[in-house]
Amino acid sequence: MAAVTLIGSPVSPYVRKVLAACAVKGIEVELDPISPMYGNDDFERLSPLRRVPVWVEGDLTLCDSSVIVQYIEETRPGPSLWPADPARRAKARWLEEFADTRLFDVLGWRLFFQIALKPRFFGTETDAEVVRKARDVELPMILDYLESQTPETGFLFGELSLADLSVAPAFVNAGAVQVHVDPARWPRVSAWLERMESETPLGPLNTLARALMRTPLAAHRDSLPEFGLAAAAVSLGGQTPRAGPMTPL
Ligand SMILES: N[C@@H](CCC(=O)N[C@@H](CS)C(=O)NCC(=O)O)C(=O)O
């Protein structure tokens, strides 16, 4: 098989989802850790929505984390990323979908992007009402639902699966803007997130993401080897931030 380049910064929960899936399967990738907002014209040719992650393997280019992990599952040996039972597998896929849409909308766009990225990259003000509603109304509803889906021990479907690796990553981005899960109100989710940190390949990737959030973009490539990741020879990073067709500005 051709060597794989994964494009996208591990600050992105979707990139960490794919990197964690690669770790479970024992797949080595070279990483081009760019922010999608700094992607150059070549990046846009590969990723028409200017989104990460992008998987490049020889002539094959794949966009979208769910498409990529499904491809990994179908082409690589190693432990399955999904529960074996079809009903549980379908439920795990639903939680992946819930994470990729509603959960990321609130934790990623309405909290992390609004507070940390929008002012920094685009010089526009944080919308305080969007943040208030996300933190005080929308996130509690999400957490009430997740609490009902989370077991007291182990992972969402017993063994670690793509459901866990899809739902957990964005909580790091929320934490970076001081939004945390209250263990008194959501004890199961809170304890499960701790298990994800200490018992799964997502933990070291989350540590890398937190380190990158404190590091200037230009130095991100140099931070990778310390975390056992190889940097891609060529980077598709540009100099000026650009919004994509779906960036909620
Ligand atoms: N459904 C996509 C979503 C990917 C996505 O939204 N990635 C964010 C980074 S966390 C991105 O590239 N955003 C840039 C933009 O939309 O402008 C997936 O699963 O890969």
Coordinates of N, CA and C and ligand atoms in Angstrom, one line a residue:
M1 N 0.8 -1.2 0.0 CA 0.0 0.0 0.0 C 0.9 1.2 0.0
A2 N 0.4 2.3 -0.7 CA 1.2 3.5 -0.7 C 1.2 4.2 0.6
A3 N 2.3 5.0 0.8 CA 2.4 5.8 2.1 C 1.1 6.7 2.2
V4 N 0.8 7.0 3.5 CA -0.4 7.8 3.7 C 0.0 9.1 4.3
T5 N -0.5 10.2 3.7 CA -0.4 11.5 4.4 C -1.8 11.9 4.9
L6 N -1.8 12.3 6.1 CA -3.1 12.9 6.7 C -2.9 14.4 6.8
I7 N -3.8 15.1 6.2 CA -3.7 16.6 6.3 C -4.7 17.1 7.3
G8 N -4.2 17.9 8.3 CA -5.0 18.5 9.3 C -4.4 18.5 10.6
S9 N -4.6 19.6 11.3 CA -4.0 19.7 12.7 C -4.8 18.8 13.7
P10 N -4.0 18.2 14.6 CA -4.7 17.4 15.7 C -5.5 18.3 16.6
V11 N -5.4 19.6 16.5 CA -6.4 20.5 17.2 C -7.8 20.2 16.8
S12 N -8.0 19.7 15.5 CA -9.3 19.4 15.1 C -9.7 18.0 15.7
P13 N -10.9 18.0 16.3 CA -11.4 16.7 16.9 C -11.5 15.6 15.8
Y14 N -11.9 16.0 14.6 CA -12.0 15.0 13.5 C -10.7 14.4 13.1
V15 N -9.6 15.2 13.1 CA -8.3 14.7 12.8 C -7.9 13.7 13.9
R16 N -8.1 14.1 15.2 CA -7.8 13.2 16.3 C -8.6 11.9 16.2
K17 N -9.8 12.0 15.8 CA -10.6 10.7 15.6 C -9.9 9.8 14.6
V18 N -9.5 10.4 13.5 CA -8.8 9.5 12.5 C -7.4 9.0 13.0
L19 N -6.7 9.9 13.7 CA -5.4 9.5 14.2 C -5.6 8.4 15.2
A20 N -6.6 8.5 16.1 CA -6.8 7.5 17.1 C -7.2 6.1 16.4
A21 N -8.0 6.2 15.3 CA -8.4 5.0 14.6 C -7.1 4.4 14.0
C22 N -6.2 5.2 13.5 CA -5.0 4.7 12.9 C -4.2 4.0 14.0
A23 N -4.1 4.6 15.2 CA -3.4 4.0 16.3 C -4.0 2.6 16.7
V24 N -5.3 2.5 16.7 CA -5.9 1.2 17.0 C -5.6 0.2 16.0
K25 N -5.5 0.6 14.7 CA -5.2 -0.4 13.6 C -3.7 -0.5 13.4
G26 N -2.9 0.3 14.1 CA -1.4 0.2 13.8 C -1.0 0.7 12.5
I27 N -1.7 1.8 12.0 CA -1.3 2.4 10.7 C -0.4 3.6 10.9
E28 N 0.7 3.7 10.2 CA 1.5 4.8 10.3 C 1.2 5.8 9.3
V29 N 1.1 7.1 9.6 CA 0.8 8.2 8.6 C 1.8 9.3 8.8
E30 N 2.0 10.0 7.7 CA 2.7 11.3 7.9 C 1.7 12.4 8.0
L31 N 1.9 13.3 8.9 CA 0.9 14.3 9.1 C 1.3 15.7 8.7
D32 N 0.4 16.4 7.9 CA 0.6 17.8 7.6 C -0.3 18.6 8.5
P33 N 0.2 19.1 9.6 CA -0.7 19.5 10.7 C -1.3 21.0 10.5
I34 N -1.8 21.2 9.3 CA -2.3 22.6 9.0 C -3.7 22.9 9.6
S35 N -3.9 24.1 10.0 CA -5.2 24.6 10.2 C -5.9 24.7 8.9
P36 N -7.2 24.2 8.8 CA -7.9 24.3 7.4 C -8.0 25.7 7.0
M37 N -8.1 26.7 7.9 CA -8.2 28.1 7.6 C -7.0 28.7 6.9
Y38 N -5.9 28.0 7.1 CA -4.6 28.4 6.5 C -4.2 27.5 5.3
G39 N -5.1 26.7 4.8 CA -4.8 25.9 3.7 C -4.6 26.7 2.4
N40 N -3.6 26.3 1.6 CA -3.3 27.0 0.3 C -4.2 26.5 -0.8
D41 N -3.9 27.0 -2.0 CA -4.7 26.6 -3.2 C -4.7 25.1 -3.4
D42 N -3.5 24.4 -3.2 CA -3.4 23.0 -3.4 C -4.3 22.3 -2.4
F43 N -4.4 22.8 -1.2 CA -5.3 22.2 -0.2 C -6.7 22.3 -0.7
E44 N -7.1 23.4 -1.2 CA -8.5 23.6 -1.7 C -8.8 22.7 -2.8
R45 N -7.8 22.4 -3.6 CA -8.1 21.4 -4.8 C -8.4 20.0 -4.2
L46 N -7.7 19.7 -3.1 CA -8.0 18.3 -2.5 C -9.2 18.3 -1.6
S47 N -9.5 19.5 -1.0 CA -10.6 19.5 0.0 C -11.5 20.7 -0.4
P48 N -12.6 20.4 -1.3 CA -13.4 21.5 -1.8 C -14.1 22.3 -0.7
L49 N -14.3 21.7 0.4 CA -15.0 22.4 1.5 C -14.0 23.1 2.4
R50 N -12.7 23.0 2.0 CA -11.6 23.6 2.9 C -11.7 23.0 4.3
R51 N -11.9 21.7 4.4 CA -12.0 21.1 5.7 C -11.0 20.0 5.9
V52 N -10.6 19.8 7.1 CA -9.8 18.7 7.5 C -10.6 17.7 8.3
P53 N -10.2 16.4 8.4 CA -9.0 15.8 7.8 C -9.2 15.4 6.3
V54 N -8.0 15.3 5.6 CA -7.9 14.8 4.3 C -6.9 13.6 4.3
W55 N -7.3 12.5 3.7 CA -6.4 11.3 3.6 C -5.9 11.2 2.2
V56 N -4.6 11.2 2.0 CA -4.0 11.0 0.7 C -3.1 9.8 0.7
E57 N -3.5 8.9 -0.2 CA -2.8 7.6 -0.3 C -2.6 7.3 -1.8
G58 N -1.4 7.6 -2.3 CA -1.1 7.4 -3.7 C -2.1 8.4 -4.4
D59 N -2.9 7.8 -5.4 CA -3.8 8.6 -6.2 C -5.1 8.9 -5.5
L60 N -5.3 8.2 -4.3 CA -6.6 8.3 -3.6 C -6.6 9.5 -2.7
T61 N -7.6 10.4 -2.8 CA -7.8 11.4 -1.8 C -9.2 11.3 -1.2
L62 N -9.3 11.3 0.1 CA -10.6 11.1 0.8 C -10.8 12.3 1.7
C63 N -11.9 12.9 1.7 CA -12.3 13.9 2.7 C -13.4 13.3 3.6
D64 N -13.5 13.9 4.8 CA -14.5 13.6 5.8 C -14.0 12.4 6.7
S65 N -14.0 12.7 8.0 CA -13.5 11.7 8.9 C -14.3 10.4 8.9
S66 N -15.6 10.4 8.7 CA -16.4 9.2 8.7 C -16.1 8.3 7.5
V67 N -15.9 9.0 6.3 CA -15.5 8.3 5.1 C -14.1 7.7 5.3
I68 N -13.2 8.4 5.9 CA -11.9 7.9 6.1 C -11.8 6.7 7.0
V69 N -12.5 6.8 8.1 CA -12.4 5.7 9.1 C -13.1 4.4 8.5
Q70 N -14.2 4.6 7.7 CA -14.8 3.5 7.1 C -13.9 2.8 6.1
Y71 N -13.1 3.6 5.4 CA -12.1 3.1 4.4 C -11.0 2.3 5.2
I72 N -10.6 2.9 6.3 CA -9.6 2.2 7.1 C -10.1 0.9 7.5
E73 N -11.3 0.9 8.0 CA -11.9 -0.4 8.5 C -12.0 -1.5 7.4
E74 N -12.3 -1.0 6.2 CA -12.5 -2.0 5.1 C -11.2 -2.4 4.4
T75 N -10.1 -1.7 4.7 CA -8.8 -2.0 4.0 C -7.7 -2.4 4.9
R76 N -7.9 -2.3 6.2 CA -6.8 -2.6 7.1 C -7.1 -3.7 8.1
P77 N -6.2 -4.6 8.4 CA -6.4 -5.6 9.4 C -6.4 -5.0 10.8
G78 N -6.4 -5.9 11.8 CA -6.4 -5.3 13.2 C -7.8 -5.3 13.8
P79 N -7.8 -4.9 15.0 CA -9.1 -4.9 15.7 C -10.2 -4.0 15.0
S80 N -11.4 -4.5 15.0 CA -12.5 -3.8 14.3 C -12.7 -2.5 15.1
L81 N -13.1 -1.4 14.3 CA -13.4 -0.1 14.9 C -14.8 -0.1 15.3
W82 N -15.6 -1.1 15.1 CA -17.0 -1.1 15.3 C -17.4 -2.4 16.1
P83 N -18.5 -2.3 16.9 CA -19.0 -3.5 17.6 C -19.4 -4.5 16.6
A84 N -19.3 -5.8 17.0 CA -19.6 -6.9 16.0 C -21.1 -7.0 15.7
D85 N -21.9 -6.9 16.7 CA -23.4 -7.1 16.6 C -23.9 -5.9 15.7
P86 N -24.7 -6.3 14.7 CA -25.2 -5.2 13.7 C -26.1 -4.1 14.4
A87 N -26.9 -4.5 15.4 CA -27.7 -3.5 16.1 C -26.8 -2.5 16.9
R88 N -25.9 -3.1 17.6 CA -24.9 -2.2 18.4 C -24.1 -1.4 17.4
R89 N -23.7 -2.0 16.3 CA -22.9 -1.3 15.3 C -23.7 -0.1 14.7
A90 N -25.0 -0.3 14.5 CA -25.8 0.8 14.0 C -25.9 1.9 15.0
K91 N -26.1 1.5 16.3 CA -26.2 2.5 17.3 C -24.9 3.3 17.5
A92 N -23.8 2.6 17.3 CA -22.5 3.2 17.4 C -22.3 4.3 16.2
R93 N -22.8 3.9 15.1 CA -22.8 4.8 13.9 C -23.7 6.0 14.2
W94 N -24.8 5.8 14.9 CA -25.6 7.0 15.2 C -24.9 7.9 16.1
L95 N -24.2 7.4 17.1 CA -23.4 8.3 18.0 C -22.3 9.0 17.3
E96 N -21.7 8.3 16.3 CA -20.7 9.0 15.5 C -21.4 10.2 14.8
E97 N -22.5 9.9 14.2 CA -23.3 11.0 13.5 C -23.6 12.1 14.4
F98 N -24.1 11.8 15.6 CA -24.5 12.8 16.6 C -23.3 13.6 16.9
A99 N -22.1 13.0 17.1 CA -20.9 13.7 17.5 C -20.5 14.6 16.3
D100 N -20.5 14.1 15.1 CA -20.0 14.9 13.9 C -20.9 16.1 13.6
T101 N -22.2 16.0 14.0 CA -23.1 17.1 13.7 C -23.4 17.9 14.9
R102 N -24.4 17.5 15.7 CA -24.8 18.4 16.8 C -23.7 18.7 17.9
L103 N -23.0 17.6 18.3 CA -22.0 17.9 19.3 C -20.9 18.8 18.8
F104 N -20.5 18.6 17.6 CA -19.4 19.5 17.1 C -19.9 20.9 16.8
D105 N -21.2 21.0 16.4 CA -21.8 22.3 16.2 C -21.7 23.1 17.5
V106 N -22.0 22.5 18.6 CA -22.0 23.3 19.8 C -20.6 23.4 20.4
L107 N -19.9 22.3 20.6 CA -18.5 22.4 21.2 C -17.5 23.1 20.3
G108 N -17.6 22.7 19.0 CA -16.6 23.2 18.0 C -16.9 24.6 17.5
W109 N -18.1 24.8 16.9 CA -18.4 26.0 16.2 C -18.8 27.1 17.2
R110 N -19.8 26.8 18.1 CA -20.4 27.8 18.9 C -19.6 28.1 20.2
L111 N -18.6 27.3 20.5 CA -17.8 27.6 21.7 C -16.3 27.8 21.2
F112 N -15.6 26.8 20.8 CA -14.2 26.9 20.5 C -13.9 27.9 19.4
F113 N -14.7 27.8 18.3 CA -14.5 28.7 17.2 C -14.8 30.1 17.5
Q114 N -16.0 30.3 18.2 CA -16.5 31.6 18.5 C -15.5 32.3 19.5
I115 N -15.0 31.6 20.5 CA -14.2 32.2 21.5 C -12.7 32.3 21.1
A116 N -12.2 31.2 20.6 CA -10.7 31.1 20.4 C -10.3 31.4 18.9
L117 N -11.0 31.0 17.9 CA -10.5 31.1 16.6 C -11.0 32.3 15.8
K118 N -12.3 32.6 15.9 CA -12.9 33.6 15.1 C -12.1 35.0 15.3
P119 N -12.0 35.4 16.6 CA -11.3 36.7 16.8 C -9.8 36.6 16.3
R120 N -9.2 35.5 16.5 CA -7.7 35.3 16.2 C -7.5 35.3 14.7
F121 N -8.2 34.5 14.0 CA -8.0 34.3 12.6 C -8.7 35.4 11.7
F122 N -9.9 35.8 12.1 CA -10.6 36.7 11.2 C -10.9 38.0 11.8
G123 N -10.4 38.3 13.0 CA -10.5 39.6 13.6 C -12.0 40.1 13.8
T124 N -12.9 39.1 13.9 CA -14.3 39.5 14.2 C -14.6 39.1 15.6
E125 N -15.6 39.8 16.2 CA -15.9 39.6 17.6 C -16.6 38.3 17.9
T126 N -16.4 37.8 19.1 CA -17.1 36.6 19.6 C -18.6 37.1 19.8
D127 N -19.5 36.2 19.4 CA -20.9 36.5 19.6 C -21.3 36.0 21.0
A128 N -21.4 36.9 22.0 CA -21.6 36.4 23.4 C -22.9 35.7 23.6
E129 N -23.9 36.0 22.8 CA -25.2 35.4 23.0 C -25.1 33.9 22.5
V130 N -24.4 33.8 21.3 CA -24.2 32.4 20.8 C -23.5 31.5 21.8
V131 N -22.5 32.1 22.5 CA -21.7 31.4 23.5 C -22.5 31.0 24.7
R132 N -23.3 32.0 25.2 CA -24.1 31.8 26.4 C -25.1 30.7 26.1
K133 N -25.8 30.7 25.0 CA -26.8 29.7 24.7 C -26.2 28.3 24.6
A134 N -25.0 28.3 23.9 CA -24.4 27.0 23.7 C -24.0 26.4 25.0
R135 N -23.4 27.2 25.9 CA -22.9 26.7 27.2 C -24.0 26.4 28.2
D136 N -25.0 27.3 28.2 CA -26.0 27.1 29.3 C -27.2 26.4 28.9
V137 N -27.5 26.2 27.6 CA -28.7 25.6 27.2 C -28.4 24.3 26.3
E138 N -27.6 24.6 25.2 CA -27.5 23.5 24.3 C -26.6 22.3 24.8
L139 N -25.4 22.7 25.4 CA -24.5 21.7 25.9 C -25.2 20.8 27.0
P140 N -25.9 21.5 28.0 CA -26.5 20.6 29.0 C -27.5 19.6 28.4
M141 N -28.2 20.0 27.3 CA -29.2 19.0 26.7 C -28.4 17.9 26.0
I142 N -27.3 18.2 25.4 CA -26.4 17.2 24.8 C -25.9 16.2 25.9
L143 N -25.4 16.8 27.0 CA -24.8 16.0 28.1 C -25.9 15.1 28.7
D144 N -27.1 15.6 28.9 CA -28.2 14.8 29.4 C -28.4 13.6 28.6
Y145 N -28.4 13.8 27.3 CA -28.5 12.6 26.4 C -27.3 11.7 26.5
L146 N -26.1 12.2 26.4 CA -24.9 11.4 26.5 C -24.9 10.6 27.8
E147 N -25.3 11.2 28.9 CA -25.3 10.6 30.2 C -26.2 9.3 30.1
S148 N -27.3 9.4 29.4 CA -28.2 8.3 29.3 C -27.6 7.1 28.4
Q149 N -26.6 7.5 27.6 CA -26.0 6.5 26.7 C -24.7 5.9 27.2
T150 N -24.2 6.5 28.3 CA -22.8 6.1 28.8 C -22.9 5.1 29.9
P151 N -22.2 4.0 29.8 CA -22.2 3.0 30.9 C -21.3 3.5 32.1
E152 N -21.5 2.8 33.2 CA -20.7 3.2 34.4 C -19.2 2.8 34.3
T153 N -19.0 1.7 33.6 CA -17.6 1.3 33.4 C -17.4 1.0 31.9
G154 N -16.1 0.8 31.5 CA -15.8 0.5 30.1 C -16.2 1.6 29.2
F155 N -16.4 1.2 27.9 CA -16.6 2.2 26.9 C -18.1 2.2 26.4
L156 N -18.5 3.0 25.4 CA -19.9 3.2 25.1 C -20.5 1.9 24.7
F157 N -19.8 1.0 24.0 CA -20.3 -0.3 23.6 C -19.5 -1.4 24.2
G158 N -19.0 -1.2 25.4 CA -18.2 -2.2 26.0 C -16.7 -2.0 25.7
E159 N -16.3 -2.7 24.6 CA -14.9 -2.4 24.1 C -14.9 -1.1 23.4
L160 N -13.7 -0.5 23.3 CA -13.5 0.8 22.7 C -13.9 0.7 21.2
S161 N -14.7 1.7 20.7 CA -15.1 1.7 19.3 C -15.1 3.1 18.8
L162 N -15.4 3.2 17.5 CA -15.4 4.5 16.8 C -16.4 5.4 17.5
A163 N -17.4 4.9 18.1 CA -18.4 5.8 18.8 C -17.6 6.6 19.9
D164 N -16.8 5.9 20.7 CA -16.0 6.6 21.7 C -15.1 7.6 21.0
L165 N -14.4 7.2 20.0 CA -13.4 8.0 19.3 C -14.0 9.2 18.6
S166 N -15.3 9.1 18.3 CA -16.0 10.3 17.7 C -16.5 11.3 18.7
V167 N -17.0 10.8 19.8 CA -17.7 11.7 20.8 C -16.7 12.4 21.6
A168 N -15.6 11.7 22.1 CA -14.8 12.3 23.1 C -13.9 13.5 22.6
P169 N -13.4 13.5 21.4 CA -12.3 14.5 21.1 C -12.7 16.0 21.2
A170 N -14.0 16.4 20.9 CA -14.3 17.8 20.9 C -14.4 18.4 22.4
F171 N -14.4 17.5 23.4 CA -14.4 18.0 24.7 C -13.1 18.7 25.1
V172 N -12.0 18.3 24.4 CA -10.7 19.0 24.6 C -10.8 20.5 24.2
N173 N -11.5 20.7 23.0 CA -11.6 22.0 22.5 C -12.5 22.9 23.4
A174 N -13.6 22.2 24.0 CA -14.4 23.0 24.9 C -13.6 23.3 26.2
G175 N -12.8 22.4 26.6 CA -12.0 22.7 27.8 C -11.0 23.8 27.6
A176 N -10.5 24.0 26.3 CA -9.6 25.0 26.0 C -10.2 26.4 26.2
V177 N -11.6 26.5 26.1 CA -12.3 27.8 26.3 C -13.0 27.7 27.6
Q178 N -12.5 26.9 28.5 CA -13.0 26.9 29.9 C -14.5 26.4 30.0
V179 N -14.9 25.5 29.1 CA -16.2 24.8 29.3 C -15.9 23.4 29.6
H180 N -16.3 23.0 30.8 CA -16.0 21.6 31.3 C -17.3 20.9 31.7
V181 N -17.1 19.5 31.8 CA -18.3 18.7 32.1 C -18.3 18.6 33.7
D182 N -19.4 19.0 34.3 CA -19.5 19.0 35.7 C -19.7 17.5 36.2
P183 N -18.8 17.0 36.9 CA -18.9 15.5 37.3 C -20.1 15.3 38.3
A184 N -20.5 16.3 39.0 CA -21.6 16.1 39.9 C -22.9 16.0 39.1
R185 N -23.1 16.6 38.0 CA -24.3 16.6 37.2 C -24.3 15.5 36.1
W186 N -23.1 15.2 35.6 CA -23.0 14.2 34.5 C -21.8 13.2 34.9
P187 N -22.0 12.4 36.0 CA -21.0 11.6 36.5 C -20.5 10.5 35.5
R188 N -21.4 9.9 34.7 CA -21.0 8.9 33.8 C -20.1 9.4 32.7
V189 N -20.6 10.5 32.1 CA -19.8 11.1 31.0 C -18.5 11.6 31.5
S190 N -18.5 12.2 32.6 CA -17.2 12.7 33.2 C -16.2 11.6 33.4
A191 N -16.7 10.5 34.0 CA -15.7 9.3 34.3 C -15.3 8.7 33.0
W192 N -16.2 8.6 32.0 CA -15.9 8.0 30.7 C -14.8 8.8 30.0
L193 N -15.0 10.2 30.1 CA -13.9 11.0 29.4 C -12.6 10.8 30.1
E194 N -12.6 10.6 31.4 CA -11.3 10.3 32.1 C -10.7 9.0 31.6
R195 N -11.6 8.0 31.4 CA -11.1 6.7 30.9 C -10.5 6.9 29.5
M196 N -11.2 7.7 28.7 CA -10.7 8.0 27.3 C -9.3 8.6 27.3
E197 N -9.1 9.4 28.3 CA -7.7 10.1 28.5 C -6.7 9.1 28.9
S198 N -7.0 8.2 29.9 CA -6.0 7.4 30.5 C -5.8 6.0 29.9
E199 N -6.9 5.5 29.2 CA -6.8 4.1 28.8 C -6.8 3.9 27.3
T200 N -6.9 5.0 26.5 CA -7.0 4.8 25.0 C -6.0 5.6 24.3
P201 N -5.8 5.3 23.0 CA -4.8 6.1 22.2 C -5.2 7.6 22.0
L202 N -6.5 7.9 22.3 CA -6.9 9.3 22.2 C -6.2 10.2 23.2
G203 N -5.8 9.6 24.4 CA -5.3 10.4 25.5 C -4.0 11.2 25.0
P204 N -3.0 10.5 24.5 CA -1.8 11.2 24.0 C -2.1 12.2 22.9
L205 N -3.1 11.9 22.1 CA -3.4 12.8 21.0 C -4.1 14.1 21.6
N206 N -4.9 13.9 22.6 CA -5.5 15.1 23.3 C -4.4 15.9 23.9
T207 N -3.4 15.3 24.5 CA -2.2 16.0 25.1 C -1.5 16.8 24.0
L208 N -1.3 16.2 22.8 CA -0.7 16.9 21.7 C -1.6 18.1 21.3
A209 N -2.9 17.9 21.2 CA -3.8 19.0 20.8 C -3.7 20.2 21.8
R210 N -3.6 19.8 23.1 CA -3.5 20.9 24.1 C -2.2 21.7 23.9
A211 N -1.1 20.9 23.7 CA 0.2 21.5 23.5 C 0.1 22.4 22.2
L212 N -0.5 22.0 21.1 CA -0.5 22.8 19.9 C -1.3 24.0 20.1
M213 N -2.3 24.0 20.9 CA -3.2 25.2 21.1 C -2.4 26.3 21.8
R214 N -1.2 25.9 22.5 CA -0.4 26.9 23.1 C 0.8 27.3 22.3
T215 N 0.9 26.7 21.0 CA 2.1 26.9 20.2 C 1.7 27.7 18.9
P216 N 2.6 28.6 18.5 CA 2.3 29.3 17.2 C 2.2 28.3 16.1
L217 N 1.3 28.6 15.1 CA 1.0 27.7 14.0 C 2.3 27.2 13.3
A218 N 3.2 28.2 13.1 CA 4.4 27.9 12.3 C 5.3 26.8 13.0
A219 N 5.1 26.6 14.3 CA 5.9 25.6 15.0 C 5.2 24.3 15.2
H220 N 4.0 24.1 14.6 CA 3.3 22.9 14.9 C 4.0 21.6 14.4
R221 N 4.6 21.8 13.1 CA 5.2 20.6 12.6 C 6.3 20.1 13.5
D222 N 7.1 21.0 14.1 CA 8.2 20.6 14.9 C 7.8 19.9 16.2
S223 N 6.5 20.1 16.6 CA 6.0 19.5 17.8 C 5.7 18.0 17.7
L224 N 5.6 17.5 16.4 CA 5.0 16.2 16.2 C 5.9 15.1 16.7
P225 N 7.3 15.1 16.4 CA 8.1 13.9 16.7 C 8.1 13.6 18.2
E226 N 7.9 14.6 19.1 CA 7.9 14.4 20.5 C 6.7 13.5 20.9
F227 N 5.7 13.5 20.0 CA 4.5 12.7 20.3 C 4.4 11.5 19.4
G228 N 5.6 11.1 18.8 CA 5.7 9.9 18.0 C 5.0 10.0 16.6
L229 N 4.8 11.3 16.1 CA 4.2 11.4 14.8 C 5.2 12.0 13.8
A230 N 5.2 11.6 12.6 CA 6.1 12.1 11.6 C 5.4 13.2 10.8
A231 N 6.2 14.2 10.5 CA 5.6 15.3 9.7 C 5.8 15.0 8.2
A232 N 4.7 15.4 7.4 CA 4.8 15.2 5.9 C 5.9 16.1 5.3
A233 N 6.5 15.6 4.3 CA 7.6 16.4 3.7 C 7.1 17.7 3.1
V234 N 5.9 17.7 2.5 CA 5.4 18.9 1.9 C 4.2 19.4 2.7
S235 N 4.1 20.7 2.9 CA 2.9 21.2 3.7 C 2.0 22.0 2.7
L236 N 0.7 21.9 2.9 CA -0.2 22.7 2.1 C -0.7 23.9 2.9
G237 N 0.1 24.3 3.9 CA -0.3 25.5 4.7 C 0.1 26.8 3.9
G238 N -0.8 27.8 4.0 CA -0.5 29.1 3.4 C -0.3 30.1 4.5
Q239 N -0.2 31.4 4.1 CA 0.2 32.5 5.0 C -1.0 33.2 5.5
T240 N -2.1 33.3 4.8 CA -3.3 34.1 5.2 C -4.5 33.3 5.5
P241 N -5.2 33.6 6.5 CA -6.4 32.8 6.8 C -7.5 33.1 5.8
R242 N -8.2 32.0 5.4 CA -9.4 32.1 4.5 C -10.5 31.3 5.0
A243 N -11.7 31.8 4.9 CA -12.9 31.1 5.3 C -13.2 30.1 4.2
G244 N -13.8 28.9 4.6 CA -14.3 28.0 3.6 C -15.7 28.2 3.3
P245 N -16.3 27.4 2.4 CA -17.7 27.6 2.0 C -18.7 27.4 3.1
M246 N -18.2 26.6 4.2 CA -19.1 26.3 5.3 C -18.7 26.9 6.6
T247 N -17.7 27.7 6.6 CA -17.2 28.3 7.9 C -18.3 29.3 8.4
P248 N -18.8 29.1 9.6 CA -19.9 29.9 10.1 C -19.4 31.3 10.6
L249 N -19.1 32.2 9.7 CA -18.7 33.5 10.0 C -19.8 34.5 10.2
Ligands
LIG1 N1 -17.9 16.1 8.5 C1 -16.5 16.5 8.4 C2 -16.3 17.8 9.2 C3 -14.8 18.3 9.2 C4 -14.7 19.7 9.8 O1 -15.7 20.4 10.0 N2 -13.5 20.0 10.1 C5 -13.2 21.3 10.6 C6 -12.0 21.3 11.6 S1 -12.5 20.6 13.1 C7 -12.8 22.2 9.5 O2 -12.0 21.8 8.7 N3 -13.3 23.4 9.4 C8 -12.9 24.5 8.5 C9 -14.1 25.1 7.9 O3 -15.2 24.6 7.9 O4 -13.9 26.3 7.4 C10 -15.6 15.3 8.9 O5 -16.2 14.4 9.6 O6 -14.4 15.3 8.6

